[in-house]
Amino acid sequence: MEEKINGTTKTCAADTWEARDVAHIWHPAAQMKDYEELPPIVVDRAKGVWLYDVYGKKYLDVISSWWCNLFGHCNPIVNDAVKAQLDKLEHVIFANFSHEPAIRLAEALAEIVPKGLTKFHFNDNGSSAVEAALKMAFQYHVQTGAPKRKKFMCLSEGYHGETIGALSVGSMDLYAKLYRPMLMESIHIEAPDCYRCPYGKNRGCCACECFEHAEKAFADHAEETAAIIVEPLLQGSAGMRVYPELYLQKLRKLCDETGVLLIADEIATGFGRTGEMFACIRAGISPDLMTVSKGLTAGYLPMSVTCTTDAIYDAFYADWNEGKAFVHSHTFAGNPLACAAALAVQHIFRTQPIMPNAAVNAKWLTKRMEDELLPHPNVGEIRHIGLIHAFELVADKQTKTPLDAKKRTGYEVYRRALKRGLLLRPIGDVLYFNPPLNITQAELETALSLAKSALLDVLPM
Ligand code: PLP
């Protein structure tokens, strides 16, 4: 294997970290053959927005390491909280046992989640939280006299994780197509597509005409449906597709009218990513179930929570012999170290002007990105919500014709960005910034300049 580092070619001898990695590790979401040409970047340490590899080369992590890292790497407050917890209690069974960090975290969450969510079920990753939400919705109906409600609705291009249940309510072929024979049959509703609006409307100036697809699906299937699951306001894995608050408001109303439960998957959007603490709050709605992970622990430790209402919780509350308990567990549920990290996150939100600063920087970044990238003939659109900013590469700006996917242009831009010291992971031909909320304008400026150079390396003007 060969890799150019700081201009010089480095051969991966058998004893390098890279060679030892690929000898045994099967990386996530990867064609491992790609690693022949682009060996793994072996990270040694990190601070703030910067990752440092074992050769001392640094990379600006503008994607928050898969959208998790809320306040920069090795944040001193979160570090101290986890270290202090480590000397007290590292893990304990969470069935019939509890501990102070979990109790205090549940109280802290109760204060910030959308109104009406009062009960918190702990899990250990995003997909598990989604599985728990689906099972809770199903069981709720069984135990409240509507056992015919067995199906789930979801939006096209939606993503909710990669376990079998979560894939069943995901609509992205990339992840789900091959496994369809193994999945449960869900009702897939055509999602809003504001960039290529089929109704010819412009982003932000519509009456959500596309909601007619949801109305039709509800008219046909509401009676057999337990719940609909959506990524509120932002379909992240679909390519950072931002859609209007009105869509969610209409959906909440339709769910109320039909008894279908609304599951908001805020795993990507939660904790300030959309400019409010939760996307549902931004849209002025409350879901019946809500899943959170990623930013929950600022990306420090794997943890997720499925939040729900008293009404749902009460449907499970009975004598043991009635068989109504939610018999669902994950070994690391409520891990004290993860809870300590999550409590530190809440402390930072309460004591530092994170959200107002991020709002100022978001506005500034929109302008800077539009100035720097939009003039490029292959940048079709810049879409944004909160600090998340994405640009979509197209073959023709006027017709919005996509690039030939087989050319993997986004992946090439990613590779060039890495060479220049920027971690800018692509979703197809969509590239995005989803940085820590406390990133500075100077750091964003550096990221923008590196991204522009990488783009020009691949698609010169
Ligand atoms: N739901 C959404 C909206 C996500 O973005 C993700 C991960 O990116 C998940 C669920 C799955 O979370 P995990 O990867 O922790 O299983």
Tab-separated table of C-alpha atoms and ligand atoms in Angstrom:
chain	number	residue	atom	x	y	z
A	1	MET	CA	0.000	0.000	0.000
A	2	GLU	CA	1.199	3.477	-0.781
A	3	GLU	CA	0.048	6.778	0.620
A	4	LYS	CA	1.399	10.275	0.098
A	5	ILE	CA	1.920	11.991	3.423
A	6	ASN	CA	3.021	15.611	3.461
A	7	GLY	CA	4.159	15.230	-0.152
A	8	THR	CA	6.268	12.093	0.309
A	9	THR	CA	5.221	8.581	-0.602
A	10	LYS	CA	5.041	6.267	2.351
A	11	THR	CA	4.849	2.538	1.766
A	12	CYS	CA	2.813	0.658	4.299
A	13	ALA	CA	5.225	-2.016	5.402
A	14	ALA	CA	3.752	-5.041	7.125
A	15	ASP	CA	4.346	-3.598	10.566
A	16	THR	CA	2.736	-0.170	10.046
A	17	TRP	CA	-0.424	0.682	11.944
A	18	GLU	CA	-2.292	0.858	8.623
A	19	ALA	CA	-1.257	-2.639	7.555
A	20	ARG	CA	-1.964	-4.065	10.984
A	21	ASP	CA	-5.394	-2.421	10.872
A	22	VAL	CA	-6.513	-3.873	7.547
A	23	ALA	CA	-5.084	-7.260	8.446
A	24	HIS	CA	-7.882	-7.730	10.970
A	25	ILE	CA	-10.382	-4.860	11.112
A	26	TRP	CA	-13.573	-4.723	9.018
A	27	HIS	CA	-14.504	-1.033	9.063
A	28	PRO	CA	-18.100	0.254	9.072
A	29	ALA	CA	-19.901	1.393	5.914
A	30	ALA	CA	-16.888	0.599	3.767
A	31	GLN	CA	-15.805	-1.381	0.743
A	32	MET	CA	-12.599	-2.670	2.300
A	33	LYS	CA	-10.950	-2.823	-1.141
A	34	ASP	CA	-10.989	1.008	-1.125
A	35	TYR	CA	-8.532	0.802	1.767
A	36	GLU	CA	-5.879	-0.515	-0.657
A	37	GLU	CA	-5.737	2.946	-2.205
A	38	LEU	CA	-6.778	4.967	0.805
A	39	PRO	CA	-5.444	3.300	3.944
A	40	PRO	CA	-7.109	4.107	7.261
A	41	ILE	CA	-5.953	7.281	8.948
A	42	VAL	CA	-4.679	6.118	12.295
A	43	VAL	CA	-5.521	8.821	14.810
A	44	ASP	CA	-3.240	9.293	17.748
A	45	ARG	CA	-4.913	12.133	19.624
A	46	ALA	CA	-7.375	14.988	19.212
A	47	LYS	CA	-8.062	18.432	20.608
A	48	GLY	CA	-10.940	20.771	19.774
A	49	VAL	CA	-11.747	20.482	16.069
A	50	TRP	CA	-8.408	18.857	15.246
A	51	LEU	CA	-7.502	15.181	14.881
A	52	TYR	CA	-3.783	14.287	14.816
A	53	ASP	CA	-2.620	11.086	13.139
A	54	VAL	CA	0.319	8.942	14.204
A	55	TYR	CA	2.587	10.913	11.845
A	56	GLY	CA	1.574	14.235	13.372
A	57	LYS	CA	-0.521	15.313	10.394
A	58	LYS	CA	-3.648	17.182	11.488
A	59	TYR	CA	-7.198	17.038	10.128
A	60	LEU	CA	-9.980	19.526	10.827
A	61	ASP	CA	-12.973	17.388	11.842
A	62	VAL	CA	-15.800	19.451	10.371
A	63	ILE	CA	-18.267	16.533	10.573
A	64	SER	CA	-17.982	16.090	14.362
A	65	SER	CA	-16.855	12.474	13.882
A	66	TRP	CA	-20.166	11.177	12.538
A	67	TRP	CA	-22.185	14.099	13.939
A	68	CYS	CA	-21.462	13.291	17.602
A	69	ASN	CA	-18.774	15.591	18.842
A	70	LEU	CA	-20.750	18.581	20.167
A	71	PHE	CA	-18.051	20.636	21.870
A	72	GLY	CA	-14.771	19.575	20.257
A	73	HIS	CA	-12.569	16.609	21.004
A	74	CYS	CA	-11.161	16.186	24.510
A	75	ASN	CA	-13.324	18.916	25.951
A	76	PRO	CA	-11.893	19.573	29.430
A	77	ILE	CA	-15.299	19.696	31.168
A	78	VAL	CA	-16.517	16.412	29.693
A	79	ASN	CA	-13.096	14.817	30.237
A	80	ASP	CA	-13.115	15.754	33.927
A	81	ALA	CA	-16.677	14.493	34.415
A	82	VAL	CA	-15.889	11.090	32.894
A	83	LYS	CA	-12.607	10.800	34.830
A	84	ALA	CA	-14.332	11.619	38.121
A	85	GLN	CA	-17.064	9.071	37.442
A	86	LEU	CA	-14.481	6.429	36.534
A	87	ASP	CA	-13.109	6.394	40.050
A	88	LYS	CA	-16.591	5.990	41.538
A	89	LEU	CA	-18.630	3.561	39.452
A	90	GLU	CA	-17.833	2.334	35.952
A	91	HIS	CA	-20.850	0.097	35.292
A	92	VAL	CA	-23.729	-1.537	37.085
A	93	ILE	CA	-26.679	-3.632	35.998
A	94	PHE	CA	-29.556	-1.228	35.274
A	95	ALA	CA	-32.389	-3.676	35.993
A	96	ASN	CA	-33.609	-2.957	39.520
A	97	PHE	CA	-30.409	-0.964	40.151
A	98	SER	CA	-29.828	2.703	39.472
A	99	HIS	CA	-27.279	5.418	40.161
A	100	GLU	CA	-27.007	9.160	40.647
A	101	PRO	CA	-25.757	10.106	37.143
A	102	ALA	CA	-28.679	8.316	35.452
A	103	ILE	CA	-31.246	9.831	37.816
A	104	ARG	CA	-29.824	13.331	37.406
A	105	LEU	CA	-29.626	12.869	33.629
A	106	ALA	CA	-33.268	11.799	33.373
A	107	GLU	CA	-34.238	14.895	35.388
A	108	ALA	CA	-32.098	17.111	33.144
A	109	LEU	CA	-33.611	15.608	29.985
A	110	ALA	CA	-37.131	16.106	31.345
A	111	GLU	CA	-36.399	19.835	31.461
A	112	ILE	CA	-35.263	20.209	27.862
A	113	VAL	CA	-37.177	17.704	25.702
A	114	PRO	CA	-40.408	18.675	23.900
A	115	LYS	CA	-43.378	19.096	26.210
A	116	GLY	CA	-45.114	15.900	27.310
A	117	LEU	CA	-42.076	13.593	27.129
A	118	THR	CA	-41.552	12.482	30.700
A	119	LYS	CA	-40.177	8.947	30.712
A	120	PHE	CA	-36.735	7.848	29.519
A	121	HIS	CA	-35.669	4.362	28.464
A	122	PHE	CA	-31.899	3.977	28.217
A	123	ASN	CA	-30.142	2.061	25.434
A	124	ASP	CA	-26.622	1.981	24.086
A	125	ASN	CA	-26.726	3.173	20.465
A	126	GLY	CA	-29.028	4.934	18.045
A	127	SER	CA	-30.405	1.876	16.269
A	128	SER	CA	-31.268	0.263	19.608
A	129	ALA	CA	-33.214	3.357	20.630
A	130	VAL	CA	-35.176	3.132	17.370
A	131	GLU	CA	-35.865	-0.573	17.928
A	132	ALA	CA	-37.159	0.233	21.416
A	133	ALA	CA	-39.406	3.010	20.065
A	134	LEU	CA	-40.910	0.710	17.398
A	135	LYS	CA	-41.543	-2.055	19.914
A	136	MET	CA	-43.048	0.364	22.446
A	137	ALA	CA	-45.422	1.753	19.797
A	138	PHE	CA	-46.497	-1.732	18.716
A	139	GLN	CA	-46.986	-2.990	22.285
A	140	TYR	CA	-48.821	0.183	23.303
A	141	HIS	CA	-51.520	-0.540	20.736
A	142	VAL	CA	-51.716	-4.229	21.699
A	143	GLN	CA	-52.277	-3.184	25.305
A	144	THR	CA	-54.784	-0.414	24.573
A	145	GLY	CA	-57.175	-2.432	22.435
A	146	ALA	CA	-55.836	-1.806	18.919
A	147	PRO	CA	-53.877	-4.987	18.136
A	148	LYS	CA	-54.542	-4.575	14.391
A	149	ARG	CA	-52.079	-1.696	14.301
A	150	LYS	CA	-49.031	-3.711	13.303
A	151	LYS	CA	-47.403	-1.628	10.561
A	152	PHE	CA	-45.078	1.332	10.467
A	153	MET	CA	-44.922	4.269	8.118
A	154	CYS	CA	-41.752	6.088	7.202
A	155	LEU	CA	-40.481	8.622	4.682
A	156	SER	CA	-38.630	7.777	1.484
A	157	GLU	CA	-34.873	8.305	1.781
A	158	GLY	CA	-35.260	8.075	5.562
A	159	TYR	CA	-32.526	6.564	7.711
A	160	HIS	CA	-32.948	5.225	11.225
A	161	GLY	CA	-30.044	2.853	11.711
A	162	GLU	CA	-28.987	-0.523	10.463
A	163	THR	CA	-30.412	-3.220	12.688
A	164	ILE	CA	-33.223	-5.220	11.079
A	165	GLY	CA	-36.096	-3.240	12.637
A	166	ALA	CA	-34.442	0.107	11.994
A	167	LEU	CA	-33.643	-0.882	8.398
A	168	SER	CA	-37.280	-1.865	7.903
A	169	VAL	CA	-38.333	1.723	8.480
A	170	GLY	CA	-35.421	3.092	6.484
A	171	SER	CA	-35.890	3.787	2.819
A	172	MET	CA	-32.376	4.198	1.536
A	173	ASP	CA	-31.555	1.469	-0.964
A	174	LEU	CA	-27.865	1.738	-0.178
A	175	TYR	CA	-28.483	0.294	3.268
A	176	ALA	CA	-31.725	-1.650	2.946
A	177	LYS	CA	-32.267	-2.984	-0.606
A	178	LEU	CA	-30.253	-6.183	-0.313
A	179	TYR	CA	-31.874	-7.103	2.971
A	180	ARG	CA	-35.510	-6.435	1.929
A	181	PRO	CA	-36.435	-10.153	2.088
A	182	MET	CA	-35.426	-10.108	5.767
A	183	LEU	CA	-37.269	-6.904	6.670
A	184	MET	CA	-40.805	-6.199	7.844
A	185	GLU	CA	-43.029	-4.492	5.304
A	186	SER	CA	-43.412	-0.825	6.043
A	187	ILE	CA	-45.408	1.865	4.287
A	188	HIS	CA	-42.990	4.233	2.584
A	189	ILE	CA	-44.289	7.751	1.954
A	190	GLU	CA	-42.641	10.008	-0.622
A	191	ALA	CA	-40.669	12.548	1.399
A	192	PRO	CA	-40.372	16.279	0.736
A	193	ASP	CA	-37.615	17.094	-1.739
A	194	CYS	CA	-37.203	20.843	-1.542
A	195	TYR	CA	-34.226	21.055	-3.918
A	196	ARG	CA	-35.966	19.176	-6.718
A	197	CYS	CA	-39.532	20.055	-5.723
A	198	PRO	CA	-41.940	18.143	-8.008
A	199	TYR	CA	-44.511	20.932	-7.510
A	200	GLY	CA	-42.132	23.596	-8.823
A	201	LYS	CA	-42.084	25.460	-5.502
A	202	ASN	CA	-39.131	27.100	-3.844
A	203	ARG	CA	-37.708	26.162	-0.467
A	204	GLY	CA	-39.575	27.954	2.304
A	205	CYS	CA	-42.318	29.307	-0.010
A	206	CYS	CA	-44.788	26.471	-0.202
A	207	ALA	CA	-47.797	25.026	1.560
A	208	CYS	CA	-46.172	21.577	1.740
A	209	GLU	CA	-48.118	20.366	-1.285
A	210	CYS	CA	-46.046	17.173	-1.015
A	211	PHE	CA	-47.907	16.324	2.187
A	212	GLU	CA	-50.619	14.867	-0.079
A	213	HIS	CA	-48.536	11.647	-0.163
A	214	ALA	CA	-48.811	11.351	3.618
A	215	GLU	CA	-52.550	12.087	3.471
A	216	LYS	CA	-53.045	9.343	0.901
A	217	ALA	CA	-50.995	6.830	2.913
A	218	PHE	CA	-52.940	7.666	6.086
A	219	ALA	CA	-56.273	7.385	4.254
A	220	ASP	CA	-55.280	3.927	3.001
A	221	HIS	CA	-53.351	2.531	5.953
A	222	ALA	CA	-53.836	4.506	9.202
A	223	GLU	CA	-56.023	1.852	10.794
A	224	GLU	CA	-53.349	-0.824	10.461
A	225	THR	CA	-50.479	1.518	11.450
A	226	ALA	CA	-48.876	1.651	14.879
A	227	ALA	CA	-46.614	4.631	14.251
A	228	ILE	CA	-44.856	6.786	11.716
A	229	ILE	CA	-41.162	7.473	12.219
A	230	VAL	CA	-39.435	10.547	10.778
A	231	GLU	CA	-36.167	12.426	11.046
A	232	PRO	CA	-37.654	15.815	11.953
A	233	LEU	CA	-36.724	18.729	9.636
A	234	LEU	CA	-33.556	17.095	8.335
A	235	GLN	CA	-33.105	13.809	6.510
A	236	GLY	CA	-29.409	13.568	7.292
A	237	SER	CA	-28.204	10.407	5.580
A	238	ALA	CA	-30.344	11.215	2.530
A	239	GLY	CA	-27.937	14.078	1.842
A	240	MET	CA	-28.830	16.656	4.478
A	241	ARG	CA	-32.290	17.198	2.996
A	242	VAL	CA	-33.906	20.018	4.960
A	243	TYR	CA	-37.703	20.272	4.898
A	244	PRO	CA	-40.262	22.721	6.319
A	245	GLU	CA	-41.603	22.882	9.859
A	246	LEU	CA	-45.094	22.995	8.366
A	247	TYR	CA	-44.695	19.391	7.186
A	248	LEU	CA	-44.198	18.216	10.772
A	249	GLN	CA	-47.082	20.341	12.044
A	250	LYS	CA	-49.391	18.759	9.461
A	251	LEU	CA	-48.080	15.316	10.364
A	252	ARG	CA	-48.706	15.857	14.088
A	253	LYS	CA	-52.309	16.849	13.303
A	254	LEU	CA	-52.864	13.828	11.066
A	255	CYS	CA	-51.458	11.494	13.729
A	256	ASP	CA	-53.780	13.021	16.336
A	257	GLU	CA	-56.774	12.524	14.067
A	258	THR	CA	-55.976	8.900	13.279
A	259	GLY	CA	-54.383	7.498	16.446
A	260	VAL	CA	-51.075	6.800	14.693
A	261	LEU	CA	-48.161	7.469	17.048
A	262	LEU	CA	-45.477	9.918	15.939
A	263	ILE	CA	-41.868	8.837	16.510
A	264	ALA	CA	-39.332	11.634	16.070
A	265	ASP	CA	-35.871	10.229	15.468
A	266	GLU	CA	-33.697	13.073	16.807
A	267	ILE	CA	-30.522	10.985	16.880
A	268	ALA	CA	-28.921	13.319	14.336
A	269	THR	CA	-30.927	16.494	14.954
A	270	GLY	CA	-30.982	16.548	18.760
A	271	PHE	CA	-28.913	18.752	21.049
A	272	GLY	CA	-28.710	22.005	19.162
A	273	ARG	CA	-27.955	20.754	15.676
A	274	THR	CA	-30.915	22.529	14.033
A	275	GLY	CA	-30.564	25.756	15.973
A	276	GLU	CA	-32.965	24.684	18.739
A	277	MET	CA	-32.290	22.015	21.335
A	278	PHE	CA	-34.518	19.651	19.320
A	279	ALA	CA	-35.941	19.910	15.795
A	280	CYS	CA	-39.432	19.175	17.175
A	281	ILE	CA	-39.171	22.232	19.407
A	282	ARG	CA	-38.173	24.289	16.377
A	283	ALA	CA	-41.277	22.993	14.597
A	284	GLY	CA	-43.471	23.616	17.647
A	285	ILE	CA	-44.639	20.018	17.989
A	286	SER	CA	-44.268	17.191	20.505
A	287	PRO	CA	-43.891	13.599	19.354
A	288	ASP	CA	-45.218	10.544	21.211
A	289	LEU	CA	-41.805	8.935	21.174
A	290	MET	CA	-38.409	10.473	20.545
A	291	THR	CA	-34.999	8.866	20.097
A	292	VAL	CA	-31.722	10.609	20.958
A	293	SER	CA	-28.066	9.564	20.857
A	294	LYS	CA	-24.897	11.027	19.236
A	295	GLY	CA	-24.751	14.523	20.839
A	296	LEU	CA	-26.300	13.127	24.019
A	297	THR	CA	-22.810	12.281	25.307
A	298	ALA	CA	-21.004	14.799	23.037
A	299	GLY	CA	-19.764	11.733	21.165
A	300	TYR	CA	-17.787	10.447	24.137
A	301	LEU	CA	-19.506	7.169	24.928
A	302	PRO	CA	-22.190	5.102	23.231
A	303	MET	CA	-25.576	5.818	24.731
A	304	SER	CA	-29.097	6.515	23.522
A	305	VAL	CA	-32.443	7.234	25.087
A	306	THR	CA	-35.982	6.551	23.920
A	307	CYS	CA	-38.193	9.262	25.404
A	308	THR	CA	-41.947	8.891	25.747
A	309	THR	CA	-45.108	10.198	27.359
A	310	ASP	CA	-47.025	9.255	30.494
A	311	ALA	CA	-49.858	7.993	28.282
A	312	ILE	CA	-47.612	5.409	26.641
A	313	TYR	CA	-45.795	4.503	29.855
A	314	ASP	CA	-49.114	3.986	31.662
A	315	ALA	CA	-50.221	1.391	29.096
A	316	PHE	CA	-47.368	-0.842	30.292
A	317	TYR	CA	-47.889	-0.262	34.027
A	318	ALA	CA	-49.650	-3.259	35.636
A	319	ASP	CA	-49.118	-6.292	37.828
A	320	TRP	CA	-46.339	-8.508	36.473
A	321	ASN	CA	-48.725	-11.393	35.767
A	322	GLU	CA	-50.722	-9.257	33.338
A	323	GLY	CA	-47.688	-9.568	31.010
A	324	LYS	CA	-47.641	-5.886	30.087
A	325	ALA	CA	-44.050	-5.035	30.984
A	326	PHE	CA	-41.682	-3.756	28.317
A	327	VAL	CA	-39.275	-6.682	28.379
A	328	HIS	CA	-36.452	-5.093	26.438
A	329	SER	CA	-32.891	-4.601	27.630
A	330	HIS	CA	-29.368	-3.853	26.520
A	331	THR	CA	-26.441	-4.788	28.727
A	332	PHE	CA	-24.869	-1.350	28.747
A	333	ALA	CA	-28.126	0.580	29.196
A	334	GLY	CA	-27.626	3.522	31.530
A	335	ASN	CA	-23.866	3.105	31.754
A	336	PRO	CA	-22.660	5.543	34.467
A	337	LEU	CA	-19.653	6.811	32.484
A	338	ALA	CA	-21.910	7.677	29.544
A	339	CYS	CA	-24.415	9.336	31.904
A	340	ALA	CA	-21.596	11.403	33.429
A	341	ALA	CA	-20.565	12.583	29.955
A	342	ALA	CA	-24.200	13.427	29.127
A	343	LEU	CA	-24.589	15.387	32.368
A	344	ALA	CA	-21.461	17.381	31.491
A	345	VAL	CA	-23.049	18.163	28.108
A	346	GLN	CA	-26.104	19.561	29.863
A	347	HIS	CA	-23.877	21.561	32.219
A	348	ILE	CA	-22.075	23.129	29.224
A	349	PHE	CA	-25.371	24.026	27.541
A	350	ARG	CA	-26.583	25.647	30.771
A	351	THR	CA	-23.415	27.594	31.600
A	352	GLN	CA	-21.978	28.631	28.221
A	353	PRO	CA	-23.567	30.685	25.397
A	354	ILE	CA	-23.316	27.712	23.027
A	355	MET	CA	-26.640	28.160	21.237
A	356	PRO	CA	-26.527	31.950	20.671
A	357	ASN	CA	-22.918	31.727	19.429
A	358	ALA	CA	-23.778	28.853	17.110
A	359	ALA	CA	-26.707	30.891	15.747
A	360	VAL	CA	-24.409	33.817	14.914
A	361	ASN	CA	-21.845	31.517	13.305
A	362	ALA	CA	-24.520	29.667	11.345
A	363	LYS	CA	-25.727	32.884	9.737
A	364	TRP	CA	-22.168	33.921	8.987
A	365	LEU	CA	-21.328	30.501	7.511
A	366	THR	CA	-24.325	30.567	5.171
A	367	LYS	CA	-23.090	33.817	3.645
A	368	ARG	CA	-19.470	32.670	3.441
A	369	MET	CA	-20.401	29.352	1.847
A	370	GLU	CA	-22.693	31.032	-0.653
A	371	ASP	CA	-19.926	33.494	-1.558
A	372	GLU	CA	-17.198	30.870	-1.862
A	373	LEU	CA	-18.896	27.760	-3.229
A	374	LEU	CA	-22.156	28.694	-4.935
A	375	PRO	CA	-20.452	30.390	-7.946
A	376	HIS	CA	-18.893	27.019	-8.834
A	377	PRO	CA	-20.746	25.605	-11.885
A	378	ASN	CA	-21.162	22.190	-10.224
A	379	VAL	CA	-22.465	23.394	-6.869
A	380	GLY	CA	-26.213	23.049	-7.340
A	381	GLU	CA	-27.428	24.107	-3.932
A	382	ILE	CA	-26.257	25.045	-0.472
A	383	ARG	CA	-28.794	23.910	2.106
A	384	HIS	CA	-28.545	24.504	5.786
A	385	ILE	CA	-30.203	24.287	9.163
A	386	GLY	CA	-28.480	25.390	12.352
A	387	LEU	CA	-24.742	24.995	11.840
A	388	ILE	CA	-25.258	22.107	9.408
A	389	HIS	CA	-24.387	23.289	5.897
A	390	ALA	CA	-24.346	20.998	2.869
A	391	PHE	CA	-23.539	21.553	-0.788
A	392	GLU	CA	-24.739	19.265	-3.534
A	393	LEU	CA	-22.594	18.683	-6.613
A	394	VAL	CA	-24.506	18.366	-9.881
A	395	ALA	CA	-23.650	17.891	-13.546
A	396	ASP	CA	-25.890	20.771	-14.624
A	397	LYS	CA	-26.939	23.531	-12.313
A	398	GLN	CA	-29.898	24.677	-14.417
A	399	THR	CA	-31.492	21.266	-14.783
A	400	LYS	CA	-30.189	19.993	-11.405
A	401	THR	CA	-29.023	16.854	-13.204
A	402	PRO	CA	-26.994	14.697	-10.821
A	403	LEU	CA	-23.420	13.739	-11.605
A	404	ASP	CA	-22.760	10.177	-12.743
A	405	ALA	CA	-22.816	8.348	-9.401
A	406	LYS	CA	-20.293	5.796	-10.671
A	407	LYS	CA	-17.657	8.529	-10.939
A	408	ARG	CA	-17.819	8.938	-7.138
A	409	THR	CA	-17.094	12.657	-7.371
A	410	GLY	CA	-18.035	13.294	-3.729
A	411	TYR	CA	-15.661	10.559	-2.639
A	412	GLU	CA	-12.870	12.108	-4.733
A	413	VAL	CA	-13.478	15.497	-3.085
A	414	TYR	CA	-13.341	13.725	0.298
A	415	ARG	CA	-9.973	12.179	-0.623
A	416	ARG	CA	-8.538	15.482	-1.802
A	417	ALA	CA	-9.830	17.212	1.334
A	418	LEU	CA	-8.104	14.588	3.490
A	419	LYS	CA	-4.825	15.233	1.707
A	420	ARG	CA	-5.277	18.908	2.512
A	421	GLY	CA	-6.099	18.195	6.163
A	422	LEU	CA	-9.906	18.352	6.251
A	423	LEU	CA	-12.290	15.566	7.242
A	424	LEU	CA	-15.253	16.243	4.935
A	425	ARG	CA	-17.134	12.970	4.568
A	426	PRO	CA	-19.440	12.736	1.530
A	427	ILE	CA	-22.965	11.393	1.204
A	428	GLY	CA	-22.862	10.491	-2.494
A	429	ASP	CA	-22.234	13.839	-4.167
A	430	VAL	CA	-23.376	15.870	-1.184
A	431	LEU	CA	-20.645	17.231	1.080
A	432	TYR	CA	-21.397	18.863	4.355
A	433	PHE	CA	-20.207	20.652	7.456
A	434	ASN	CA	-21.748	19.452	10.731
A	435	PRO	CA	-19.151	20.875	13.094
A	436	PRO	CA	-18.977	21.097	16.889
A	437	LEU	CA	-21.368	23.806	18.085
A	438	ASN	CA	-18.479	25.765	19.620
A	439	ILE	CA	-16.342	25.900	16.452
A	440	THR	CA	-14.943	29.387	15.829
A	441	GLN	CA	-15.357	31.509	12.707
A	442	ALA	CA	-11.598	31.233	12.114
A	443	GLU	CA	-11.838	27.427	12.168
A	444	LEU	CA	-14.853	27.512	9.867
A	445	GLU	CA	-12.943	29.807	7.509
A	446	THR	CA	-10.071	27.289	7.411
A	447	ALA	CA	-12.514	24.449	6.736
A	448	LEU	CA	-14.178	26.426	3.961
A	449	SER	CA	-10.914	27.274	2.278
A	450	LEU	CA	-9.739	23.637	2.413
A	451	ALA	CA	-13.115	22.421	1.115
A	452	LYS	CA	-13.006	24.881	-1.777
A	453	SER	CA	-9.469	23.837	-2.702
A	454	ALA	CA	-10.441	20.149	-2.592
A	455	LEU	CA	-13.461	20.863	-4.789
A	456	LEU	CA	-11.296	22.712	-7.317
A	457	ASP	CA	-8.758	19.850	-7.286
A	458	VAL	CA	-11.509	17.536	-8.546
A	459	LEU	CA	-13.686	19.929	-10.548
A	460	PRO	CA	-11.493	22.831	-11.712
A	461	MET	CA	-13.389	25.897	-12.917
B	1	PLP	N1	-31.201	7.538	13.302
B	1	PLP	C1	-30.596	8.580	12.696
B	1	PLP	C2	-31.405	9.762	12.269
B	1	PLP	C3	-29.210	8.554	12.486
B	1	PLP	O1	-28.632	9.582	11.862
B	1	PLP	C4	-28.481	7.426	12.924
B	1	PLP	C5	-27.024	7.357	12.696
B	1	PLP	O2	-26.443	8.091	11.924
B	1	PLP	C6	-29.159	6.374	13.549
B	1	PLP	C7	-30.526	6.464	13.716
B	1	PLP	C8	-28.430	5.124	13.986
B	1	PLP	O3	-27.621	5.375	15.088
B	1	PLP	P1	-26.432	4.331	15.405
B	1	PLP	O4	-25.441	4.468	14.296
B	1	PLP	O5	-25.889	4.778	16.723
B	1	PLP	O6	-27.035	2.972	15.471
